Structures are given as structure tokens and as C-alpha cells.
Short mmCIF file of C-alpha atoms and ligand atoms in Angstrom, two decimals:
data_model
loop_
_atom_site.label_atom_id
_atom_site.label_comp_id
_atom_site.label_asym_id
_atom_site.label_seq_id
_atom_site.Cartn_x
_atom_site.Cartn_y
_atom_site.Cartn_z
CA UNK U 1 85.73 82.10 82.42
CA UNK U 2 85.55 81.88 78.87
CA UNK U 3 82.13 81.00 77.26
CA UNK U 4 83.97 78.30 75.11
CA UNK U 5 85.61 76.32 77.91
CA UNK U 6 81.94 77.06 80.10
CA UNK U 7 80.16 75.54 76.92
CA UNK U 8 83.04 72.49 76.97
CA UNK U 9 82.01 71.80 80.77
CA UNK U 10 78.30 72.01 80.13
CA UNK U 11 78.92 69.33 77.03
CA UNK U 12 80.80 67.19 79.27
CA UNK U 13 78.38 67.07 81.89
CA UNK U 14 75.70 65.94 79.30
CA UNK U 15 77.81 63.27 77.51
CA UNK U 16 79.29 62.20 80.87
CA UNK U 17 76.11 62.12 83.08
CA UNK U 18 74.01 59.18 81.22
CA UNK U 19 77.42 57.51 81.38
CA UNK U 20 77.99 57.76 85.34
CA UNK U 21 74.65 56.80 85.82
CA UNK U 22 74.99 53.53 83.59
CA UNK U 23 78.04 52.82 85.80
CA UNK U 24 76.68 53.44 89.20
CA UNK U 25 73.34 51.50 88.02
CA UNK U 26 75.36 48.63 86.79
CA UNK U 27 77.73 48.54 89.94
CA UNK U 28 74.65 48.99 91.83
CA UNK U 29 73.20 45.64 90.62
CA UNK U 30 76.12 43.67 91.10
CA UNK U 31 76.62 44.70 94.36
CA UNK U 32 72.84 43.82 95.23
CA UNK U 33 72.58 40.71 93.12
CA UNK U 34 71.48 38.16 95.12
CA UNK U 35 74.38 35.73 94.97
CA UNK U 36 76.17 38.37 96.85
CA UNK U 37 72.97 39.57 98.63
CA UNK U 38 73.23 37.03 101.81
CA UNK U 39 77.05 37.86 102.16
CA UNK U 40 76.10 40.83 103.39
CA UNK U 41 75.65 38.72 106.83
CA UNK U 42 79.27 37.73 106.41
CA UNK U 43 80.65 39.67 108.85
CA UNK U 44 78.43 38.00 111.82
CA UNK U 45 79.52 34.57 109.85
CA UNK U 46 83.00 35.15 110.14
CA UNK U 47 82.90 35.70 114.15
CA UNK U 48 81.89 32.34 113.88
CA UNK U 49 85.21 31.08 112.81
CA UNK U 50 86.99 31.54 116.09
CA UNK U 51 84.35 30.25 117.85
CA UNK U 52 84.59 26.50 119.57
CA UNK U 53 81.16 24.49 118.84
CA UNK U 54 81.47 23.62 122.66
CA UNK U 55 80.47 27.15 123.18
CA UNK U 56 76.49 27.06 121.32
CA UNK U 57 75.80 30.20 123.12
CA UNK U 58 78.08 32.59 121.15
CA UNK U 59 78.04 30.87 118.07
CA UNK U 60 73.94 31.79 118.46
CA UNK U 61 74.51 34.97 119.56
CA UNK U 62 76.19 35.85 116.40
CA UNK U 63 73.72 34.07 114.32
CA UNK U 64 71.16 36.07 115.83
CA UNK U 65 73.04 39.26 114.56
CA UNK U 66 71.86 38.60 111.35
CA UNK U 67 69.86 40.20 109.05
CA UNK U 68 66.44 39.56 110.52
CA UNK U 69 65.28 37.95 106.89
CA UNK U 70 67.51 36.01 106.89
CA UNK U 71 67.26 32.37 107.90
CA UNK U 72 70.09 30.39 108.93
CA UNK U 73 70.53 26.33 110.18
CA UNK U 74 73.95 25.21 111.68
CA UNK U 75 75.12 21.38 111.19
CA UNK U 76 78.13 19.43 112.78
CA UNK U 77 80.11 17.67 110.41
CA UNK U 78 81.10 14.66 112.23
CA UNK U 79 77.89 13.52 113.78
CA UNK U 80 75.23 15.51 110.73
CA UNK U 81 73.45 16.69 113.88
CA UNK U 82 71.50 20.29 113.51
CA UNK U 83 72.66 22.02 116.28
CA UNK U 84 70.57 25.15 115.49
CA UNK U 85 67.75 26.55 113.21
CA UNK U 86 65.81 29.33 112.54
CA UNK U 87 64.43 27.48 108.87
CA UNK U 88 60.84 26.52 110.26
CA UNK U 89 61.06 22.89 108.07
CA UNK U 90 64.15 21.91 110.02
CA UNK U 91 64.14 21.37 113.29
CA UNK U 92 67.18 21.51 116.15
CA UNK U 93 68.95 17.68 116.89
CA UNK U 94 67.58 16.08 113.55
CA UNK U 95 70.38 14.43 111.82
CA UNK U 96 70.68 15.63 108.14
CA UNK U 97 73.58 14.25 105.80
CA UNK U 98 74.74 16.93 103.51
CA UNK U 99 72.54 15.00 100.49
CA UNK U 100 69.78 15.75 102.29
CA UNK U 101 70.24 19.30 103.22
CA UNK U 102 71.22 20.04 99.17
CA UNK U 103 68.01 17.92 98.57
CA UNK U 104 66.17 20.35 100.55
CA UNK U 105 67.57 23.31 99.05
CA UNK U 106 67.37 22.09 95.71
CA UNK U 107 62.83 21.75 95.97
CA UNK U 108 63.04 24.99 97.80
CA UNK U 109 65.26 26.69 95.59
CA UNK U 110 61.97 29.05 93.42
CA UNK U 111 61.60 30.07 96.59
CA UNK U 112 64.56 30.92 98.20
CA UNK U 113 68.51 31.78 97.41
CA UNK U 114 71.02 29.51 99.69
CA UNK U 115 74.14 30.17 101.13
CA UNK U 116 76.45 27.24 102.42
CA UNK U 117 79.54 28.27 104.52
CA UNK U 118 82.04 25.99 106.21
CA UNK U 119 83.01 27.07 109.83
CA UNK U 120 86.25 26.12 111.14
CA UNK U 121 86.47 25.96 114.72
CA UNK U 122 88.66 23.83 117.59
CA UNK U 123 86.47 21.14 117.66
CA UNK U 124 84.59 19.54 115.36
CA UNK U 125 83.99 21.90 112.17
CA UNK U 126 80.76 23.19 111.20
CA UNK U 127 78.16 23.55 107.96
CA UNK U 128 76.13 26.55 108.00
CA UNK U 129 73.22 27.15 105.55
CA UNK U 130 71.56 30.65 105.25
CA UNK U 131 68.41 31.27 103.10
CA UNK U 132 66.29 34.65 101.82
CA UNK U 133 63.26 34.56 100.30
CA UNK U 134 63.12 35.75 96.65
CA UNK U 135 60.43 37.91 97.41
CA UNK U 136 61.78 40.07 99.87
CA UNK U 137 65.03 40.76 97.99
CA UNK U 138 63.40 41.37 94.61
CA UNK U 139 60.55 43.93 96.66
CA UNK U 140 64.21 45.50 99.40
CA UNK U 141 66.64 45.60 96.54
CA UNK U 142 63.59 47.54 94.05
CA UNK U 143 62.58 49.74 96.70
CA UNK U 144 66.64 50.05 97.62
CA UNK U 145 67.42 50.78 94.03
CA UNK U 146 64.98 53.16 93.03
CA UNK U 147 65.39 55.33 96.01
CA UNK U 148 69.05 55.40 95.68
CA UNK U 149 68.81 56.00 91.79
CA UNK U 150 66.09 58.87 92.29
CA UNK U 151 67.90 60.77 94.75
CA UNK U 152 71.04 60.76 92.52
CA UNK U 153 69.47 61.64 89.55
CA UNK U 154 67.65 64.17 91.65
CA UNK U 155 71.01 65.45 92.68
CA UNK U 156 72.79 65.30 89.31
CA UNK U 157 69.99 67.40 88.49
CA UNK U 158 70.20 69.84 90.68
CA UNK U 159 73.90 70.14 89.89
CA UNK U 160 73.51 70.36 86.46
CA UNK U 161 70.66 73.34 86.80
CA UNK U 162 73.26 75.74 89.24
CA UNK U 163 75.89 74.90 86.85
CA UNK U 164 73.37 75.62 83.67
CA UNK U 165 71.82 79.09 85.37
CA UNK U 166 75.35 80.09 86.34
CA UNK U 167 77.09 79.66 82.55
CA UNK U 168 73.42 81.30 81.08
CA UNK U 169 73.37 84.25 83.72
CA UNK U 170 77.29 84.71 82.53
CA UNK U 171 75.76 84.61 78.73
CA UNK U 172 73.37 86.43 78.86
CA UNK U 173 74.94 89.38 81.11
CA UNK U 174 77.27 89.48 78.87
CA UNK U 175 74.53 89.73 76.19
CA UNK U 176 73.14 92.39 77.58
CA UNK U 177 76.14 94.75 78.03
CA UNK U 178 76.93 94.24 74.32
CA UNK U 179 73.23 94.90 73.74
CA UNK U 180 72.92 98.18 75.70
CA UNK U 181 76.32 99.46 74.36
CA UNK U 182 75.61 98.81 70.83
CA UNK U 183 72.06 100.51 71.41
CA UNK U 184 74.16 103.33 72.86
CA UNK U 185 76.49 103.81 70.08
CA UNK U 186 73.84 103.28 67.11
CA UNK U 187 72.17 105.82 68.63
CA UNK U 188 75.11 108.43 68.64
CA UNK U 189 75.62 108.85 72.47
CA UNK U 190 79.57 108.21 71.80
CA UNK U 191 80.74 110.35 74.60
CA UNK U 192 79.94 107.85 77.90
CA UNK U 193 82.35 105.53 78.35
CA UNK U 194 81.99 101.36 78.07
CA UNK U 195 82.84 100.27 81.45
CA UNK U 196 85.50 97.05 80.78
CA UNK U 197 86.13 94.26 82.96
CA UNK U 198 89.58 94.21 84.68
CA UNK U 199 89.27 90.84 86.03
CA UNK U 200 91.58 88.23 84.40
CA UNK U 201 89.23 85.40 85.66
CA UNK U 202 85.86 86.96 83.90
CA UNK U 203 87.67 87.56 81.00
CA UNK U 204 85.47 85.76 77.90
CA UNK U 205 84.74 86.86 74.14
CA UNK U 206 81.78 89.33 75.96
CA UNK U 207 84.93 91.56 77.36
CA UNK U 208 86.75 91.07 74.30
CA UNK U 209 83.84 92.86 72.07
CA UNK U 210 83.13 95.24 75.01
CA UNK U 211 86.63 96.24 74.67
CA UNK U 212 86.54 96.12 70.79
CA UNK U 213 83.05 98.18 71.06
CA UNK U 214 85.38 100.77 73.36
CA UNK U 215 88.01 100.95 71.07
CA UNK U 216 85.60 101.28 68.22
CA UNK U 217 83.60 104.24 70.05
CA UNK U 218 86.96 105.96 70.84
CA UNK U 219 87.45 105.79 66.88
CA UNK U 220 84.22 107.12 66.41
CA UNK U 221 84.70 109.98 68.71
CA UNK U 222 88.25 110.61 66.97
CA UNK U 223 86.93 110.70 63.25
CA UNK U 224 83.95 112.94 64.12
CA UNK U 225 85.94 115.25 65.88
CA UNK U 226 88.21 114.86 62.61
CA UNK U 227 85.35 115.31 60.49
CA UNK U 228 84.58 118.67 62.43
CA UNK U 229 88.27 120.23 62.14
CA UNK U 230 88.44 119.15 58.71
CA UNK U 231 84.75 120.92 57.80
CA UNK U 232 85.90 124.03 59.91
CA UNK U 233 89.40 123.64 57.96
CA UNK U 234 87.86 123.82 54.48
CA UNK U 235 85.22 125.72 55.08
CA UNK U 236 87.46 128.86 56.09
CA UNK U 237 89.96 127.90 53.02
CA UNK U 238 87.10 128.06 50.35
CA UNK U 239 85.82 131.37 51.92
CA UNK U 240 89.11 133.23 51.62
CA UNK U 241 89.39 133.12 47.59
CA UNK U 242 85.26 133.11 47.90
CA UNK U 243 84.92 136.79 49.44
CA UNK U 244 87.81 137.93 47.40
CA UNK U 245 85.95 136.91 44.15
CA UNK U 246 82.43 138.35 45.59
CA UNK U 247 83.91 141.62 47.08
CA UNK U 248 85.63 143.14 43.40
CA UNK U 249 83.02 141.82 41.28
CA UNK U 250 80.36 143.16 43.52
CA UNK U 251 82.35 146.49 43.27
CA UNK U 252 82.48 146.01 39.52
CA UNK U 253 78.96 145.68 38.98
CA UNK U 254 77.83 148.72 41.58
CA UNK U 255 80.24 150.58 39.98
CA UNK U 256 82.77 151.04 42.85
CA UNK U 257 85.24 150.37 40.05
CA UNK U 258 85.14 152.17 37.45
CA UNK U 259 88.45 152.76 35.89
CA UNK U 260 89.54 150.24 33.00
CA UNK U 261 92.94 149.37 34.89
CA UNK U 262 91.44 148.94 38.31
CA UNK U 263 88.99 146.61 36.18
CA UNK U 264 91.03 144.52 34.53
CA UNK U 265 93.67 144.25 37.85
CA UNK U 266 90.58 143.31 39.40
CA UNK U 267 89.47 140.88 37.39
CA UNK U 268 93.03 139.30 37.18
CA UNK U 269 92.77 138.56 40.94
CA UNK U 270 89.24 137.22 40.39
CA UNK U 271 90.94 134.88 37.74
CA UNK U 272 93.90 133.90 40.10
CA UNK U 273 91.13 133.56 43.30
CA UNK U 274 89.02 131.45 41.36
CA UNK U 275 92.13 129.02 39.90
CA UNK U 276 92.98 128.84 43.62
CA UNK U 277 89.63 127.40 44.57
CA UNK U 278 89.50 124.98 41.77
CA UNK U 279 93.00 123.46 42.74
CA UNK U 280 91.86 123.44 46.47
CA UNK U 281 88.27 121.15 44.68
CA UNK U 282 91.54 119.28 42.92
CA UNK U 283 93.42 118.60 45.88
CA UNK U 284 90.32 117.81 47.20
CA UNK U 285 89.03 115.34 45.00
CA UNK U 286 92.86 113.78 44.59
CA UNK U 287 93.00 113.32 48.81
CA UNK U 288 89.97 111.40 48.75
CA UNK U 289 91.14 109.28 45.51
CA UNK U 290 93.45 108.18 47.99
CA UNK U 291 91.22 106.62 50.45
CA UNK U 292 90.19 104.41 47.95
CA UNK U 293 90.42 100.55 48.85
CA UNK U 294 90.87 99.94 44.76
CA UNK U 295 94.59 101.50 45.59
CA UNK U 296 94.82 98.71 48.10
CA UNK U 297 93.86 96.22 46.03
CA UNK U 298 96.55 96.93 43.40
CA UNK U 299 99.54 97.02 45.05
CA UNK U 300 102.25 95.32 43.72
CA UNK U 301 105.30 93.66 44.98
CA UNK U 302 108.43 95.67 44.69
CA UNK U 303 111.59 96.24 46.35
CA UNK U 304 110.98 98.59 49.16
CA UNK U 305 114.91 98.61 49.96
CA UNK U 306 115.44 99.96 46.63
CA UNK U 307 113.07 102.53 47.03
CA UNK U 308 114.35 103.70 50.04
CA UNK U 309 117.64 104.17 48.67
CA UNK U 310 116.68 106.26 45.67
CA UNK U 311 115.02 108.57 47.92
CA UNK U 312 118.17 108.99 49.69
CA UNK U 313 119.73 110.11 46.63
CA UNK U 314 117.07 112.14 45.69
CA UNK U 315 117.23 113.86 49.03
CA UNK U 316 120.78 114.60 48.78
CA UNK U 317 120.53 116.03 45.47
CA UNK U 318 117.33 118.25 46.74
CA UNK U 319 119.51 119.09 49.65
CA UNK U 320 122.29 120.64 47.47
CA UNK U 321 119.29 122.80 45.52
CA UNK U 322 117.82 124.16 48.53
CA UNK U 323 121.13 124.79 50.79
CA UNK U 324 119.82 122.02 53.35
CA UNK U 325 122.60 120.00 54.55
CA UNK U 326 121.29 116.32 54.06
CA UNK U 327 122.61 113.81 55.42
CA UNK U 328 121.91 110.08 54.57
CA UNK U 329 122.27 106.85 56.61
CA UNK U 330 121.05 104.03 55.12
CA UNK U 331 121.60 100.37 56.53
CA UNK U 332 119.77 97.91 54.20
CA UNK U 333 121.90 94.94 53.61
CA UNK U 334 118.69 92.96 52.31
CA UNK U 335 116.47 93.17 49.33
CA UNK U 336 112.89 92.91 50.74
CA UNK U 337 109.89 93.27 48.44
CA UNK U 338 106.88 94.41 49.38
CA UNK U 339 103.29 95.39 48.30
CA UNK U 340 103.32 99.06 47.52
CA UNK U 341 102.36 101.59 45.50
CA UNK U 342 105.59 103.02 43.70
CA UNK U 343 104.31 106.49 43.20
CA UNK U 344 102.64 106.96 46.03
CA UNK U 345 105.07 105.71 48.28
CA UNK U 346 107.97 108.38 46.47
CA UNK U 347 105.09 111.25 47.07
CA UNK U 348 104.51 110.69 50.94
CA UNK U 349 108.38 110.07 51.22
CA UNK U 350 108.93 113.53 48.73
CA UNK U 351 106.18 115.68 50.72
CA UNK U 352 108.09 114.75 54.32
CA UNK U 353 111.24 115.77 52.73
CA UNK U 354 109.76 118.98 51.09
CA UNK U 355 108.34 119.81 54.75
CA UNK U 356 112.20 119.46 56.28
CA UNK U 357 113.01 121.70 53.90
CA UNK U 358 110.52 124.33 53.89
CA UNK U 359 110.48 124.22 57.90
CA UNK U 360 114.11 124.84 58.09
CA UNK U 361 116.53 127.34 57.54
CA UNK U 362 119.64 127.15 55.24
CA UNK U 363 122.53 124.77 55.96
CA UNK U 364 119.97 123.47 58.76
CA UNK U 365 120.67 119.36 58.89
CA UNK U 366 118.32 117.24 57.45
CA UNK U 367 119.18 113.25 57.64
CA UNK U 368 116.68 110.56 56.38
CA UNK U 369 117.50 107.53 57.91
CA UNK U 370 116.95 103.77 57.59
CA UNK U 371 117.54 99.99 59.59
CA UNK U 372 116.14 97.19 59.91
CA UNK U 373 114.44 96.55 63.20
CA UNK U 374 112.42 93.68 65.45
CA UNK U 375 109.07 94.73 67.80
CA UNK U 376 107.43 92.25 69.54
CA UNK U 377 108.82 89.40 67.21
CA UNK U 378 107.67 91.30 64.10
CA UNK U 379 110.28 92.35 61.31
CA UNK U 380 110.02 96.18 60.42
CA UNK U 381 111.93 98.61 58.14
CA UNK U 382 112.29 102.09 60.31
CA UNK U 383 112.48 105.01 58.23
CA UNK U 384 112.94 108.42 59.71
CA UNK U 385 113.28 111.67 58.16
CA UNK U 386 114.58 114.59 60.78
CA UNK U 387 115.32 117.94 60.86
CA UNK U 388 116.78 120.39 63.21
CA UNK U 389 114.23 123.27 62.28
CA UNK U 390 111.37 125.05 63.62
CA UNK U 391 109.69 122.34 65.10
CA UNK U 392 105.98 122.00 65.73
CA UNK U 393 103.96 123.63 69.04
CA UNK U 394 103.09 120.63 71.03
CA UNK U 395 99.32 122.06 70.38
CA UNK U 396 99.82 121.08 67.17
CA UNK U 397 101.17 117.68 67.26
CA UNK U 398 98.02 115.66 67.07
CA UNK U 399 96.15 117.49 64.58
CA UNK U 400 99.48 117.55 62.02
CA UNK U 401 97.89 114.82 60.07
CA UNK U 402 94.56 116.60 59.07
CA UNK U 403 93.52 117.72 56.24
CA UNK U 404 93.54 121.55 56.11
CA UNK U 405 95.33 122.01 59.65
CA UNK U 406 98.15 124.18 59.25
CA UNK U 407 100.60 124.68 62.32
CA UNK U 408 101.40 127.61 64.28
CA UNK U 409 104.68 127.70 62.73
CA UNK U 410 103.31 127.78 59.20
CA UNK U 411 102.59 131.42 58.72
CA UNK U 412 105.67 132.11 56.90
CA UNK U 413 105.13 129.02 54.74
CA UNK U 414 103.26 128.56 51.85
CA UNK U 415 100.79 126.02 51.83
CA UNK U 416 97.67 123.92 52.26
CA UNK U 417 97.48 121.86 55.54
CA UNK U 418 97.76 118.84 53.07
CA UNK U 419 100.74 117.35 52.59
CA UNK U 420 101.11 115.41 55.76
CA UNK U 421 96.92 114.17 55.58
CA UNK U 422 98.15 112.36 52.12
CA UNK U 423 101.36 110.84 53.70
CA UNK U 424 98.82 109.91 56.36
CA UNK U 425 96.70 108.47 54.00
CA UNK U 426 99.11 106.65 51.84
CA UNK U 427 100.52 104.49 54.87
CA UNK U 428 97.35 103.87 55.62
CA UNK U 429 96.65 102.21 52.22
CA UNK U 430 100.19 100.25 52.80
CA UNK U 431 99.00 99.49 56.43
CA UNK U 432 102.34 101.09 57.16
CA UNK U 433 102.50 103.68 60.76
CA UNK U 434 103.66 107.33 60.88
CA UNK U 435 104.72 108.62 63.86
CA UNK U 436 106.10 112.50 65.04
CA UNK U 437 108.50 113.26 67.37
CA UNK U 438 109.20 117.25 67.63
CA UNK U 439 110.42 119.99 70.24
CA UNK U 440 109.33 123.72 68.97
CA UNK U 441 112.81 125.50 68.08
CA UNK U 442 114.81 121.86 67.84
CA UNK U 443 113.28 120.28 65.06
CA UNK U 444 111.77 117.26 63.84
CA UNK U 445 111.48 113.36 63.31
CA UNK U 446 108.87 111.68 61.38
CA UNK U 447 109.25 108.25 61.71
CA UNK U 448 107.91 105.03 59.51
CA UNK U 449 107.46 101.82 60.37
CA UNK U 450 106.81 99.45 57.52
CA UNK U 451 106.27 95.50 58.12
CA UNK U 452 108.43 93.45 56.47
CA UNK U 453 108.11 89.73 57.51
P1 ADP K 1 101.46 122.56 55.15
O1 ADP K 1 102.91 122.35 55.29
O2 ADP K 1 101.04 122.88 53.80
O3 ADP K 1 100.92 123.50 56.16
P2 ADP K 1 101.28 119.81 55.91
O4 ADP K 1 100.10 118.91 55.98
O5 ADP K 1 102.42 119.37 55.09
O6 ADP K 1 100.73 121.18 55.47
O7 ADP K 1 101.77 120.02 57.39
C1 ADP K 1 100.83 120.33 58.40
C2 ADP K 1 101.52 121.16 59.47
O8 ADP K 1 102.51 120.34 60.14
C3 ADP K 1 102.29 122.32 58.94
O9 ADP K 1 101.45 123.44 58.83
C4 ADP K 1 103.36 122.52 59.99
O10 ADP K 1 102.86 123.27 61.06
C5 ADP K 1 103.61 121.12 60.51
N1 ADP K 1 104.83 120.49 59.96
C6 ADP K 1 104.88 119.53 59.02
N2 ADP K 1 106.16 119.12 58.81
C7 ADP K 1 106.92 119.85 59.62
C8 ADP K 1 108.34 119.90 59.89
N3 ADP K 1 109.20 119.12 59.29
N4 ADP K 1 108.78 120.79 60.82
C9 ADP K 1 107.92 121.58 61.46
N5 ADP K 1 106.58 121.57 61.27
C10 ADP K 1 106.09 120.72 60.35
#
């Protein structure tokens, strides 16, 4: 259960608890107030009614069947004789007249509550009159009260703890995972992983950072194992052109090399080594320009339709250069405008389309492609740009998009293991996804999906 809606049930137990207990105290009073305190006899009074005063017995045997405290005198109407008493002052076959008997009531009244009832019956009808002391109601209906109160406030409380230990047990289980798993990944162990609840029903915010913390280790684990191809990657680029450089000019200075051409051809390759490393330290530097989040901040709004359909052209023409044949399909009725960087957005597009090319043979087909499209409710421009050449090793396929990784397939091909780590990183910028599709010997599709509601 979620921790808001266990929170919502522990706040309505606290606002609605003082409020039940007003409403059972107040019914509770009523019902024991001592107007309606002697009723409580009523059902033995209301035998009476069917009962015939020519038969004293029962109507006595169902006096007696009241409360023991309670006192009760019997009267016949037509003759004001007291036909039966249990009120010491009063005694059986005195004649009363109803003046008297309120009389009486009336000086006893601080002392006791009366009750005057009317009984029906075949013959002649009857006046009953039933009394309690003051004392012993105030002293039963206290003692009554207080019991009955304690034990339900008792209970209430008793409730309220389970319910209390069960909603802090789920908080602070749940505290605990996130505890022990953040210890575990601030201290680098990123290769266990956070077990996540399955459960619909003990689904709260805890699984949703659990799953969050999973997600975010997986990352982790991804970008160092990034982090380790790309040192590898660069460190075995920058030693190529590195040896080359130390090798001839340790050979120059031992004198290995002595004759003025083989000098001066060395030190040409020395010079071309060393302008290779400083545009790999370019490249370099440029790539991570391009993580910046300043680039992000200053993107502006511009047609991404027309952009789209320049690079079409563009590709066409290229096409024609290179003997590619390019083919374009491009179905975007409507003008959208996006956020985007214009030149960066032409360079990831340009460096997929330079890689079609260069991974292809002549009049191989090349199409770049583009519709509109809707995934789960969400408006998207598709963009794909396929080829029907080499393709890439399926070895290969998740590591495409790092920086320095160069394919199988690449041997022939000149190049850096760059290009597709700054179309990467563009998108990224633009929030836009790259995907690859490829089958070695069949070619190619990159495909881009760029939001567009
Ligand atoms: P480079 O092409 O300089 O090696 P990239 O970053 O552009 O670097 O590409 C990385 C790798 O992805 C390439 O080495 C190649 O193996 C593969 N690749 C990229 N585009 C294609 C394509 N269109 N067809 C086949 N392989 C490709």
C-alpha cells in the first residue's frame, strides 16, 4: 500500500477517533439519562397491559421482574385503592387520589426520579408509579459509563497501535532497503543486484526509488564499463602516432639514421604523427564540448521539418558525388518547430550519411527516410537513414556509439571510432533517441526518434 494513502488512514483515524468518541459518549448519556433510566423496566410494564386487575397475582409477578432498585406502587382508578407497593411510605389498600400521589412525589422528588404509567386492562384501568433513587443511578450509570468508556478507549487504542506499528514497520523497512542500497552503491559495490518488489499490492514510493536506485546502478555499471572501453580505446589510439614519433627520433639521435634523406623522410612522418595526435586532443576536446549542458540551454526553436528536408537534398546531391544511389522519402505535410541546435543537428544527420556511404559499395542504395508517427500517445518525427552495405557484426552493435570503438568491418575504412559517439551525443543534448538496426552483409538502419508534441 502506498505510504500516502497509509499516512491518509492514520490521519483519519486521529481526526475521526475524538469524534466517535464524542458521539458514543453523547449517545451514551442520553440513553442513560434518567428520564429514560426507569423505562428500562418497560418491558415487564408492558406485560401488564394485557393483564385483567382481577388477576393481582400476575400483574405482581411481573412487577416483581423489575429492576430490583426499582420501586413500584399500583393504584385502581375507579376506587384510588393501592392495590400493591413496594414504596415503604405507602402502604397496600390505602386510598390515594391522584393529588395525593403527585403530592407525594413532588416532596420526594430530591430524592427520587418518578415514573407514572397508565395500564389498560379489561376491567377497571390502572395507575402505576415507579421510583429510583438519585443516588444509585448517579453511582450505576458513573460506574456504567466509565467502564464502558475505558474499555473502548482501551480498544480504540489498541487498534490504533497495530494499525500505527504496521504503517511504521512498512516505513521504516522500506527505509532501510533504500538505506542499505544507497550504502551499497556509494560505496562502489555496483555489481549485486537491488532485489525489487513484484507485488502490485506492496507497491509504495520505497519500490519506486528501489527501482529508480536499480535503474540508476545499471547506469552506473553501463558508464563505467563505457568509461573503461573508451580509456582502453584512446589509450591504444594515442600510442600508435606516440611510438611512431619515439621510435625514428630515438633512431635519429643514436644515430641509426644517419643519411640526410632518411632524416628528413623521417622527420616528415614525425611531423604528420604528431599533427595526427593533436587532431585526435582536437576531436577530443570538441566531443566533450558537446556534452556540455550550456548547448542545451541554447537551443532555439526552428523548423525541424525544414531541416529534414534539406538534408534530403543534400543527400541526394552527395549521393550523385560518391556513386551511392540515394533515395529519398520524405512525408512531412506539417511545419513543426522545435528546440535544436541547427549545426549540430546537420553534423549528426551528415556523419550518419557519410557512414552509409563509406560502408557501402558503389550504386549500393542508400534512402533516408521520414513520417510522422504516434507511441504511446506521444507525437514523434521518425527519421531513418539505411543502407544495404556491409553491415555491422552483431558483436559490435552495442558498443557502435563509443567513442574510439571502431567495428570489425572498419579495417578498410578510414577513421576514428567517432562519428557515431557525437551523433550519440548530439541527440542526447536534443533529448532525441538513436537506435540501430543491422544484419552483417545486408546493411543498415539508424533510426531517430525526435518528440514533437
Ligand atoms: P568510424 O566510422 O570512424 O569507425 P563511427 O563512430 O562513425 O566511427 O562508427 C563506429 C563503427 O560503427 C564503425 O567503425 C563501423 O564499424 C560501424 N558503423 C557505423 N555506421 C555504419 C554503417 N552505416 N554500416 C556499417 N557499419 C557502420
Amino acid at each position: 500500500m502506498k505510504i500516502k494513502k497509509q499516512f491518509f488512514i492514520l490521519s483519519s483515524l486521529i481526526i475521526s477517533i475524538p469524534i466517535l468518541c464524542s458521539v458514543f459518549i453523547i449517545i451514551h448519556t442520553y440513553i442513560h439519562s434518567p428520564n429514560r433510566y426507569l423505562m428500562k423496566g418497560s418491558k415487564q410494564l408492558n406485560k401488564l397491559d394485557s393483564v385483567s386487575n382481577s388477576n393481582l397475582a400476575d400483574i405482581e409477578k411481573s412487577l416483581k421482574m423489575l429492576p430490583k432498585n426499582v420501586q413500584a406502587l399500583l393504584c385502581r382508578t375507579t376506587d384510588r385503592q393501592i392495590i400493591y407497593s413496594t414504596i415503604p411510605e405507602i402502604e397496600v389498600g390505602k386510598i390515594m387520589q391522584r393529588e395525593e400521589i403527585n403530592d407525594f412525589a413532588m416532596e420526594t422528588s430530591d430524592q427520587y426520579f418518578y415514573q407514572f404509567t397508565r395500564i389498560p386492562s379489561a376491567g377497571p384501568d390502572l395507575f402505576l408509579v415507579t421510583r429510583l433513587s438519585h443516588e444509585q443511578i448517579n453511582n450505576e450509570q458513573k460506574t456504567k459509563s466509565s467502564l464502558k468508556i475505558l474499555l473502548l478507549i482501551i480498544l480504540i487504542t489498541f487498534i490504533s497501535l497495530i494499525l500505527i506499528l504496521f504503517i511504521s514497520k512498512a516505513i521504516f523497512d522500506g527505509l532501510h532497503k533504500i538505506e542499505m542500497t544507497s550504502s551499497q552503491l556509494a560505496a562502489g559495490k555496483l555489481d549485486k543486484p537491488i532485489s525489487l518488489e513484484h507485488s502490485p499490492s506492496k507497491e509504495n514510493e520505497f519500490s519506486i526509488i528501489t527501482r529508480s536506485l536499480e535503474k540508476m546502478r545499471c547506469e552506473l555499471l553501463e558508464m563505467q564499463a563505457s568509461k573503461n572501453r573508451f580509456i582502453t580505446g584512446i589509450s591504444h589510439d594515442l600510442r600508435t602516432p606516440v611510438a611512431v614519433i619515439k621510435g625514428y627520433s630515438e633512431a635519429i639521435m643514436d644515430n641509426v639514421i644517419t643519411d640526410a634523406d632518411e632524416i628528413k623522410n623521417s622527420m616528415d612522418l614525425i611531423d604528420k604523427k604528431a599533427t595526427q595526435l593533436e587532431e585526435m586532443i582536437d576531436t577530443l576536446l570538441n566531443f566533450m564540448k558537446l556534452n556540455n549542458t550550456e548547448i542545451q540551454e541554447k537551443l532555439v526553436k526552428h523548423s525541424i521539418t525544414r531541416l529534414i528536408k534539406d538534408f534530403a537534398k543534400y543527400a541526394e546531391v552527395t549521393g550523385k558525388i560518391f556513386k551511392r544511389n540515394v533515395k529519398t522519402d520524405i512525408q512531412l505535410s506539417k511545419d513543426i518547430k522545435i528546440p535544436l541546435n541547427n549545426q549540430l543537428v546537420q553534423r549528426s544527420f551528415e556523419n550518419l550519411l557519410s557512414n552509409a556511404i563509406r560502408y557501402t559499395k558503389e550504386n549500393d542504395l542508400i534512402e533516408v527516410i521520414a513520417f510522422f508517427d504516434e507511441r504511446d500517445s506521444k507525437k514523434y518525427i521518425v527519421m531513418q537513414i539505411r543502407d544495404t552495405g556491409y553491415g555491422i557484426d552483431k558483436k559490435d552493435l552495442d558498443y557502435i556509439f563509443d567513442i574510439f570503438y571502431r567495428g570489425t568491418n572498419s579495417r578498410q575504412e578510414e577513421g576514428m571510432g567517432i562519428g557515431l559517439a557525437v551523433v550519440k551525443s548530439i541527440m542526447d543534448t536534443h533529448g532525441w533517441k538513436i537506435s540501430v538496426e543491422s544484419q552483417k552483409k545486408k546493411g543498415s538502419c539508424f533510426t531517430i526518434l525526435i518528440p514533437c508534441n
